[in-house]
Amino acid sequence: MSFSDLENGFVLRQEEIGRSYENRAMKGFSLRNPAKSLPWIVIDCGIHSREFISHATCRNLLINLAECAANDASCSGDFESFYEFNWYIMPNLNPDGYEYNWTTDRMWRKNRTPTEGRKPSLKLETWRKDSQIVSKQ
């Protein structure tokens, strides 16, 4: 998907950057000015599937940047430096964990890629109990 009607030569494009372990699309959005060689700002969100504010923040930033590019008048205040960079935003880097979080385990945080001899992406939690280090699987 490409929107070339943005101000100052900026182009917004949605791209599939890959597939997850469970074959879900991993999408990213580039907002760039192809006529200029600008430095990139890369923002990834949704790495931890249960931290929903990350997904929402990324989407909100993408909307604000697209509005800024489409309407030069809205590029003030916090977005003054918008035109000095190309932007790449990935709102959900963990689509498998996100889906699993909503359908199976509300506290799931990791992705769903299996690891040798263990549950998918099991995180070993370690904490201090009575001055001894305890590891729990």
N, CA and C atoms as an extended XYZ file, in Angstrom:
411
Properties=species:S:1:pos:R:3:atomname:S:1:resname:S:1:resid:I:1 pbc="F F F"
N         0.857       -1.169        0.000 N   MET     1
C         0.000        0.000        0.000 CA  MET     1
C         0.901        1.229        0.000 C   MET     1
N         0.660        2.143       -0.866 N   SER     2
C         1.474        3.340       -0.951 CA  SER     2
C         0.572        4.563       -1.066 C   SER     2
N         0.938        5.607       -0.360 N   PHE     3
C         0.203        6.868       -0.424 CA  PHE     3
C         1.205        7.929       -0.850 C   PHE     3
N         1.160        8.355       -2.094 N   SER     4
C         2.159        9.303       -2.568 CA  SER     4
C         1.665       10.743       -2.537 C   SER     4
N         0.482       10.984       -1.980 N   ASP     5
C        -0.066       12.332       -1.989 CA  ASP     5
C         0.293       13.117       -0.727 C   ASP     5
N         1.389       12.771       -0.090 N   LEU     6
C         1.799       13.466        1.115 CA  LEU     6
C         2.663       14.667        0.757 C   LEU     6
N         2.737       15.610        1.683 N   GLU     7
C         3.473       16.859        1.441 CA  GLU     7
C         4.982       16.631        1.362 C   GLU     7
N         5.666       17.523        0.720 N   ASN     8
C         7.122       17.577        0.672 CA  ASN     8
C         7.776       16.293        0.179 C   ASN     8
N         7.099       15.547       -0.675 N   GLY     9
C         7.689       14.365       -1.285 CA  GLY     9
C         7.685       13.106       -0.443 C   GLY     9
N         7.086       13.139        0.722 N   PHE    10
C         7.075       11.956        1.578 CA  PHE    10
C         6.121       10.892        1.048 C   PHE    10
N         6.524        9.624        1.209 N   VAL    11
C         5.742        8.476        0.766 CA  VAL    11
C         5.526        7.568        1.970 C   VAL    11
N         4.278        7.162        2.190 N   LEU    12
C         3.947        6.207        3.243 CA  LEU    12
C         3.674        4.866        2.590 C   LEU    12
N         4.372        3.834        3.043 N   ARG    13
C         4.215        2.511        2.450 CA  ARG    13
C         4.117        1.461        3.550 C   ARG    13
N         3.130        0.573        3.406 N   GLN    14
C         3.008       -0.576        4.303 CA  GLN    14
C         3.722       -1.747        3.648 C   GLN    14
N         4.555       -2.445        4.417 N   GLU    15
C         5.335       -3.549        3.876 CA  GLU    15
C         5.244       -4.750        4.795 C   GLU    15
N         5.252       -5.926        4.210 N   GLU    16
C         5.367       -7.136        5.012 CA  GLU    16
C         6.848       -7.412        5.167 C   GLU    16
N         7.333       -7.385        6.401 N   ILE    17
C         8.772       -7.541        6.634 CA  ILE    17
C         9.151       -8.995        6.882 C   ILE    17
N         8.159       -9.864        6.986 N   GLY    18
C         8.438      -11.279        7.202 CA  GLY    18
C         7.212      -11.990        7.725 C   GLY    18
N         7.410      -13.256        8.063 N   ARG    19
C         6.339      -14.076        8.625 CA  ARG    19
C         6.799      -14.577        9.987 C   ARG    19
N         5.872      -14.705       10.907 N   SER    20
C         6.187      -15.202       12.240 CA  SER    20
C         6.316      -16.724       12.216 C   SER    20
N         6.678      -17.301       13.342 N   TYR    21
C         6.793      -18.755       13.435 CA  TYR    21
C         5.472      -19.440       13.077 C   TYR    21
N         4.352      -18.861       13.514 N   GLU    22
C         3.030      -19.418       13.217 CA  GLU    22
C         2.445      -18.841       11.926 C   GLU    22
N         3.300      -18.295       11.077 N   ASN    23
C         2.971      -17.813        9.740 CA  ASN    23
C         2.030      -16.604        9.710 C   ASN    23
N         2.108      -15.757       10.698 N   ARG    24
C         1.354      -14.510       10.678 CA  ARG    24
C         2.221      -13.422       10.034 C   ARG    24
N         1.568      -12.521        9.333 N   ALA    25
C         2.292      -11.420        8.682 CA  ALA    25
C         2.868      -10.470        9.718 C   ALA    25
N         4.104      -10.080        9.495 N   MET    26
C         4.749       -9.051       10.322 CA  MET    26
C         4.884       -7.830        9.418 C   MET    26
N         4.211       -6.754        9.799 N   LYS    27
C         4.129       -5.576        8.933 CA  LYS    27
C         4.874       -4.397        9.520 C   LYS    27
N         5.398       -3.596        8.624 N   GLY    28
C         6.049       -2.361        8.996 CA  GLY    28
C         5.577       -1.249        8.081 C   GLY    28
N         5.775       -0.027        8.508 N   PHE    29
C         5.370        1.144        7.740 CA  PHE    29
C         6.581        2.049        7.574 C   PHE    29
N         6.874        2.407        6.325 N   SER    30
C         7.946        3.363        6.095 CA  SER    30
C         7.326        4.684        5.663 C   SER    30
N         7.828        5.731        6.225 N   LEU    31
C         7.411        7.092        5.884 CA  LEU    31
C         8.707        7.817        5.555 C   LEU    31
N         8.933        8.035        4.247 N   ARG    32
C        10.234        8.547        3.845 CA  ARG    32
C        10.126        9.501        2.674 C   ARG    32
N        11.195       10.230        2.499 N   ASN    33
C        11.327       11.110        1.354 CA  ASN    33
C        12.384       10.512        0.438 C   ASN    33
N        11.968        9.818       -0.646 N   PRO    34
C        12.944        9.150       -1.508 CA  PRO    34
C        13.877       10.104       -2.244 C   PRO    34
N        13.538       11.372       -2.313 N   ALA    35
C        14.366       12.338       -3.035 CA  ALA    35
C        15.553       12.820       -2.197 C   ALA    35
N        15.546       12.533       -0.899 N   LYS    36
C        16.607       13.014       -0.011 CA  LYS    36
C        17.255       11.836        0.703 C   LYS    36
N        18.528       11.995        1.021 N   SER    37
C        19.243       10.995        1.811 CA  SER    37
C        19.188       11.431        3.278 C   SER    37
N        18.195       10.947        3.969 N   LEU    38
C        17.973       11.341        5.359 CA  LEU    38
C        18.290       10.178        6.289 C   LEU    38
N        18.701       10.465        7.529 N   PRO    39
C        18.885        9.384        8.499 CA  PRO    39
C        17.529        8.760        8.866 C   PRO    39
N        17.575        7.505        9.284 N   TRP    40
C        16.351        6.775        9.633 CA  TRP    40
C        16.145        6.731       11.132 C   TRP    40
N        14.889        6.820       11.528 N   ILE    41
C        14.471        6.500       12.899 CA  ILE    41
C        13.628        5.247       12.790 C   ILE    41
N        14.032        4.197       13.494 N   VAL    42
C        13.318        2.924       13.475 CA  VAL    42
C        12.685        2.707       14.838 C   VAL    42
N        11.382        2.434       14.837 N   ILE    43
C        10.644        2.233       16.086 CA  ILE    43
C         9.932        0.892       16.011 C   ILE    43
N        10.219        0.023       16.987 N   ASP    44
C         9.528       -1.261       17.038 CA  ASP    44
C         8.672       -1.321       18.295 C   ASP    44
N         7.503       -1.871       18.156 N   CYS    45
C         6.555       -1.974       19.267 CA  CYS    45
C         5.986       -3.391       19.310 C   CYS    45
N         5.362       -3.720       20.403 N   GLY    46
C         4.699       -5.009       20.506 CA  GLY    46
C         5.644       -6.179       20.638 C   GLY    46
N         6.834       -5.949       21.156 N   ILE    47
C         7.769       -7.051       21.353 CA  ILE    47
C         7.231       -7.980       22.440 C   ILE    47
N         6.746       -7.400       23.521 N   HIS    48
C         6.130       -8.189       24.588 CA  HIS    48
C         4.616       -8.131       24.392 C   HIS    48
N         4.024       -9.271       24.157 N   SER    49
C         2.632       -9.333       23.693 CA  SER    49
C         1.612       -8.782       24.671 C   SER    49
N         1.894       -8.798       25.953 N   ARG    50
C         0.879       -8.338       26.909 CA  ARG    50
C         0.975       -6.850       27.222 C   ARG    50
N         1.960       -6.190       26.707 N   GLU    51
C         2.149       -4.770       26.990 CA  GLU    51
C         1.458       -3.948       25.900 C   GLU    51
N         0.140       -3.838       26.016 N   PHE    52
C        -0.691       -3.267       24.962 CA  PHE    52
C        -0.444       -1.784       24.724 C   PHE    52
N         0.065       -1.058       25.696 N   ILE    53
C         0.285        0.375       25.500 CA  ILE    53
C         1.341        0.605       24.412 C   ILE    53
N         2.258       -0.332       24.269 N   SER    54
C         3.283       -0.222       23.232 CA  SER    54
C         2.662       -0.242       21.837 C   SER    54
N         1.752       -1.185       21.599 N   HIS    55
C         1.071       -1.261       20.303 CA  HIS    55
C         0.300        0.032       20.020 C   HIS    55
N        -0.437        0.488       21.017 N   ALA    56
C        -1.265        1.691       20.852 CA  ALA    56
C        -0.407        2.933       20.623 C   ALA    56
N         0.702        3.037       21.335 N   THR    57
C         1.589        4.187       21.176 CA  THR    57
C         2.176        4.232       19.767 C   THR    57
N         2.574        3.084       19.268 N   CYS    58
C         3.137        3.014       17.916 CA  CYS    58
C         2.099        3.415       16.869 C   CYS    58
N         0.887        2.904       17.012 N   ARG    59
C        -0.182        3.265       16.061 CA  ARG    59
C        -0.476        4.755       16.121 C   ARG    59
N        -0.526        5.305       17.326 N   ASN    60
C        -0.798        6.728       17.484 CA  ASN    60
C         0.314        7.574       16.858 C   ASN    60
N         1.557        7.180       17.061 N   LEU    61
C         2.672        7.900       16.457 CA  LEU    61
C         2.594        7.840       14.932 C   LEU    61
N         2.293        6.677       14.396 N   LEU    62
C         2.174        6.525       12.943 CA  LEU    62
C         1.075        7.429       12.384 C   LEU    62
N        -0.065        7.475       13.051 N   ILE    63
C        -1.165        8.347       12.609 CA  ILE    63
C        -0.734        9.811       12.635 C   ILE    63
N        -0.081       10.217       13.727 N   ASN    64
C         0.357       11.610       13.835 CA  ASN    64
C         1.399       11.971       12.774 C   ASN    64
N         2.328       11.059       12.504 N   LEU    65
C         3.335       11.328       11.488 CA  LEU    65
C         2.723       11.396       10.092 C   LEU    65
N         1.780       10.497        9.807 N   ALA    66
C         1.114       10.516        8.494 CA  ALA    66
C         0.311       11.800        8.322 C   ALA    66
N        -0.378       12.249        9.358 N   GLU    67
C        -1.126       13.508        9.281 CA  GLU    67
C        -0.179       14.680        9.087 C   GLU    67
N         0.963       14.620        9.743 N   CYS    68
C         1.959       15.677        9.602 CA  CYS    68
C         2.464       15.738        8.160 C   CYS    68
N         2.729       14.572        7.577 N   ALA    69
C         3.224       14.531        6.194 CA  ALA    69
C         2.151       14.937        5.195 C   ALA    69
N         0.889       14.634        5.493 N   ALA    70
C        -0.202       14.954        4.573 CA  ALA    70
C        -0.627       16.414        4.679 C   ALA    70
N        -0.375       17.025        5.821 N   ASN    71
C        -0.816       18.393        6.054 CA  ASN    71
C         0.303       19.127        6.777 C   ASN    71
N         1.100       19.838        6.040 N   ASP    72
C         2.284       20.504        6.595 CA  ASP    72
C         1.963       21.380        7.799 C   ASP    72
N         0.763       21.909        7.882 N   ALA    73
C         0.395       22.804        8.976 CA  ALA    73
C         0.375       22.096       10.329 C   ALA    73
N         0.187       20.762       10.342 N   SER    74
C         0.121       20.045       11.619 CA  SER    74
C         1.498       19.654       12.141 C   SER    74
N         2.565       20.013       11.414 N   CYS    75
C         3.931       19.668       11.827 CA  CYS    75
C         4.537       20.779       12.672 C   CYS    75
N         4.024       20.963       13.841 N   SER    76
C         4.581       21.976       14.732 CA  SER    76
C         4.743       21.363       16.115 C   SER    76
N         5.358       22.093       16.993 N   GLY    77
C         5.539       21.600       18.356 CA  GLY    77
C         6.416       20.368       18.391 C   GLY    77
N         5.850       19.251       18.841 N   ASP    78
C         6.602       18.012       18.994 CA  ASP    78
C         7.111       17.455       17.671 C   ASP    78
N         6.510       17.856       16.565 N   PHE    79
C         6.877       17.287       15.272 CA  PHE    79
C         7.695       18.246       14.405 C   PHE    79
N         8.328       19.240       15.003 N   GLU    80
C         9.111       20.217       14.240 CA  GLU    80
C        10.213       19.569       13.420 C   GLU    80
N        10.836       18.520       13.931 N   SER    81
C        11.963       17.875       13.258 CA  SER    81
C        11.534       16.752       12.329 C   SER    81
N        10.252       16.620       12.089 N   PHE    82
C         9.724       15.517       11.290 CA  PHE    82
C        10.434       15.367        9.955 C   PHE    82
N        10.628       16.455        9.234 N   TYR    83
C        11.170       16.408        7.875 CA  TYR    83
C        12.678       16.135        7.825 C   TYR    83
N        13.320       16.047        8.975 N   GLU    84
C        14.755       15.795        9.007 CA  GLU    84
C        15.091       14.303        9.007 C   GLU    84
N        14.058       13.438        9.035 N   PHE    85
C        14.287       12.001        9.147 CA  PHE    85
C        13.354       11.217        8.230 C   PHE    85
N        13.779       10.001        7.880 N   ASN    86
C        12.889        8.976        7.361 CA  ASN    86
C        12.472        8.134        8.558 C   ASN    86
N        11.278        7.582        8.496 N   TRP    87
C        10.723        6.841        9.632 CA  TRP    87
C        10.368        5.417        9.220 C   TRP    87
N        10.647        4.466       10.105 N   TYR    88
C        10.198        3.082        9.905 CA  TYR    88
C         9.576        2.616       11.217 C   TYR    88
N         8.303        2.228       11.158 N   ILE    89
C         7.563        1.867       12.375 CA  ILE    89
C         6.985        0.465       12.212 C   ILE    89
N         7.245       -0.375       13.207 N   MET    90
C         6.712       -1.740       13.245 CA  MET    90
C         5.813       -1.860       14.471 C   MET    90
N         4.491       -1.785       14.290 N   PRO    91
C         3.577       -1.756       15.439 CA  PRO    91
C         3.452       -3.065       16.216 C   PRO    91
N         3.747       -4.206       15.602 N   ASN    92
C         3.583       -5.478       16.317 CA  ASN    92
C         4.644       -6.469       15.846 C   ASN    92
N         5.738       -6.538       16.587 N   LEU    93
C         6.807       -7.465       16.228 CA  LEU    93
C         6.561       -8.880       16.734 C   LEU    93
N         5.525       -9.083       17.502 N   ASN    94
C         5.247      -10.397       18.082 CA  ASN    94
C         3.786      -10.788       17.832 C   ASN    94
N         3.386      -11.012       16.582 N   PRO    95
C         1.974      -11.312       16.314 CA  PRO    95
C         1.510      -12.642       16.910 C   PRO    95
N         2.398      -13.635       17.001 N   ASP    96
C         2.009      -14.924       17.583 CA  ASP    96
C         1.719      -14.785       19.077 C   ASP    96
N         2.619      -14.121       19.784 N   GLY    97
C         2.410      -13.912       21.214 CA  GLY    97
C         1.194      -13.048       21.491 C   GLY    97
N         0.961      -12.051       20.652 N   TYR    98
C        -0.195      -11.166       20.809 CA  TYR    98
C        -1.496      -11.955       20.673 C   TYR    98
N        -1.593      -12.801       19.652 N   GLU    99
C        -2.794      -13.621       19.459 CA  GLU    99
C        -2.974      -14.606       20.611 C   GLU    99
N        -1.894      -15.250       21.030 N   TYR   100
C        -1.941      -16.217       22.131 CA  TYR   100
C        -2.370      -15.526       23.424 C   TYR   100
N        -1.896      -14.304       23.608 N   ASN   101
C        -2.254      -13.517       24.786 CA  ASN   101
C        -3.755      -13.269       24.854 C   ASN   101
N        -4.373      -12.978       23.725 N   TRP   102
C        -5.814      -12.684       23.700 CA  TRP   102
C        -6.681      -13.936       23.761 C   TRP   102
N        -6.174      -15.065       23.266 N   THR   103
C        -7.021      -16.259       23.165 CA  THR   103
C        -6.759      -17.316       24.225 C   THR   103
N        -5.560      -17.346       24.812 N   THR   104
C        -5.216      -18.465       25.681 CA  THR   104
C        -4.709      -18.054       27.059 C   THR   104
N        -3.681      -17.243       27.101 N   ASP   105
C        -3.022      -16.911       28.371 CA  ASP   105
C        -2.795      -15.411       28.439 C   ASP   105
N        -3.607      -14.723       29.212 N   ARG   106
C        -3.591      -13.258       29.274 CA  ARG   106
C        -2.256      -12.693       29.748 C   ARG   106
N        -1.477      -13.480       30.453 N   MET   107
C        -0.199      -12.984       30.958 CA  MET   107
C         0.986      -13.423       30.085 C   MET   107
N         0.723      -14.021       28.922 N   TRP   108
C         1.798      -14.457       28.033 CA  TRP   108
C         2.561      -13.258       27.519 C   TRP   108
N         3.883      -13.345       27.541 N   ARG   109
C         4.709      -12.204       27.193 CA  ARG   109
C         5.625      -12.478       26.006 C   ARG   109
N         6.019      -13.706       25.830 N   LYS   110
C         7.027      -14.067       24.834 CA  LYS   110
C         6.411      -14.377       23.475 C   LYS   110
N         7.266      -14.814       22.544 N   ASN   111
C         6.735      -15.262       21.261 CA  ASN   111
C         6.399      -16.748       21.361 C   ASN   111
N         6.052      -17.376       20.275 N   ARG   112
C         5.606      -18.776       20.309 CA  ARG   112
C         6.597      -19.732       19.654 C   ARG   112
N         7.810      -19.286       19.389 N   THR   113
C         8.812      -20.142       18.780 CA  THR   113
C         9.285      -21.181       19.783 C   THR   113
N         9.184      -22.469       19.444 N   PRO   114
C         9.630      -23.496       20.391 CA  PRO   114
C        11.148      -23.469       20.572 C   PRO   114
N        11.575      -23.870       21.740 N   THR   115
C        13.000      -24.014       22.020 CA  THR   115
C        13.250      -25.477       22.350 C   THR   115
N        14.458      -25.921       22.194 N   GLU   116
C        14.771      -27.334       22.378 CA  GLU   116
C        14.400      -27.812       23.778 C   GLU   116
N        13.535      -28.820       23.846 N   GLY   117
C        13.201      -29.467       25.099 CA  GLY   117
C        12.408      -28.640       26.089 C   GLY   117
N        11.951      -27.465       25.697 N   ARG   118
C        11.193      -26.618       26.608 CA  ARG   118
C         9.924      -26.140       25.932 C   ARG   118
N         9.064      -25.543       26.711 N   LYS   119
C         7.863      -24.938       26.169 CA  LYS   119
C         8.262      -23.768       25.273 C   LYS   119
N         7.354      -23.294       24.411 N   PRO   120
C         7.706      -22.162       23.529 CA  PRO   120
C         8.202      -20.958       24.308 C   PRO   120
N         9.416      -20.550       23.997 N   SER   121
C        10.034      -19.338       24.553 CA  SER   121
C         9.823      -19.184       26.042 C   SER   121
N         9.983      -20.253       26.772 N   LEU   122
C         9.836      -20.209       28.227 CA  LEU   122
C        10.887      -19.289       28.815 C   LEU   122
N        10.480      -18.405       29.661 N   LYS   123
C        11.420      -17.534       30.324 CA  LYS   123
C        11.632      -18.060       31.735 C   LYS   123
N        12.857      -18.288       32.081 N   LEU   124
C        13.155      -18.749       33.427 CA  LEU   124
C        13.178      -17.546       34.356 C   LEU   124
N        12.323      -17.561       35.320 N   GLU   125
C        12.248      -16.461       36.270 CA  GLU   125
C        13.144      -16.780       37.461 C   GLU   125
N        13.961      -15.845       37.834 N   THR   126
C        14.845      -16.023       38.979 CA  THR   126
C        14.581      -14.889       39.955 C   THR   126
N        14.461      -15.210       41.226 N   TRP   127
C        14.263      -14.189       42.237 CA  TRP   127
C        14.909      -14.633       43.538 C   TRP   127
N        14.995      -13.752       44.500 N   ARG   128
C        15.617      -14.018       45.785 CA  ARG   128
C        14.532      -14.402       46.788 C   ARG   128
N        14.726      -15.520       47.465 N   LYS   129
C        13.788      -15.968       48.483 CA  LYS   129
C        14.595      -16.398       49.701 C   LYS   129
N        14.378      -15.713       50.818 N   ASP   130
C        15.105      -16.013       52.056 CA  ASP   130
C        16.622      -16.041       51.817 C   ASP   130
N        17.143      -15.028       51.124 N   SER   131
C        18.571      -14.874       50.848 CA  SER   131
C        19.156      -15.970       49.972 C   SER   131
N        18.324      -16.785       49.331 N   GLN   132
C        18.818      -17.789       48.394 CA  GLN   132
C        18.254      -17.481       47.021 C   GLN   132
N        19.053      -17.737       46.007 N   ILE   133
C        18.574      -17.564       44.637 CA  ILE   133
C        17.738      -18.787       44.275 C   ILE   133
N        16.537      -18.537       43.821 N   VAL   134
C        15.624      -19.617       43.450 CA  VAL   134
C        15.300      -19.457       41.980 C   VAL   134
N        15.361      -20.519       41.231 N   SER   135
C        14.984      -20.493       39.822 CA  SER   135
C        13.742      -21.338       39.647 C   SER   135
N        12.737      -20.787       38.991 N   LYS   136
C        11.481      -21.492       38.801 CA  LYS   136
C        11.187      -21.593       37.311 C   LYS   136
N        10.798      -22.776       36.863 N   GLN   137
C        10.416      -22.959       35.457 CA  GLN   137
C         8.926      -22.953       35.318 C   GLN   137
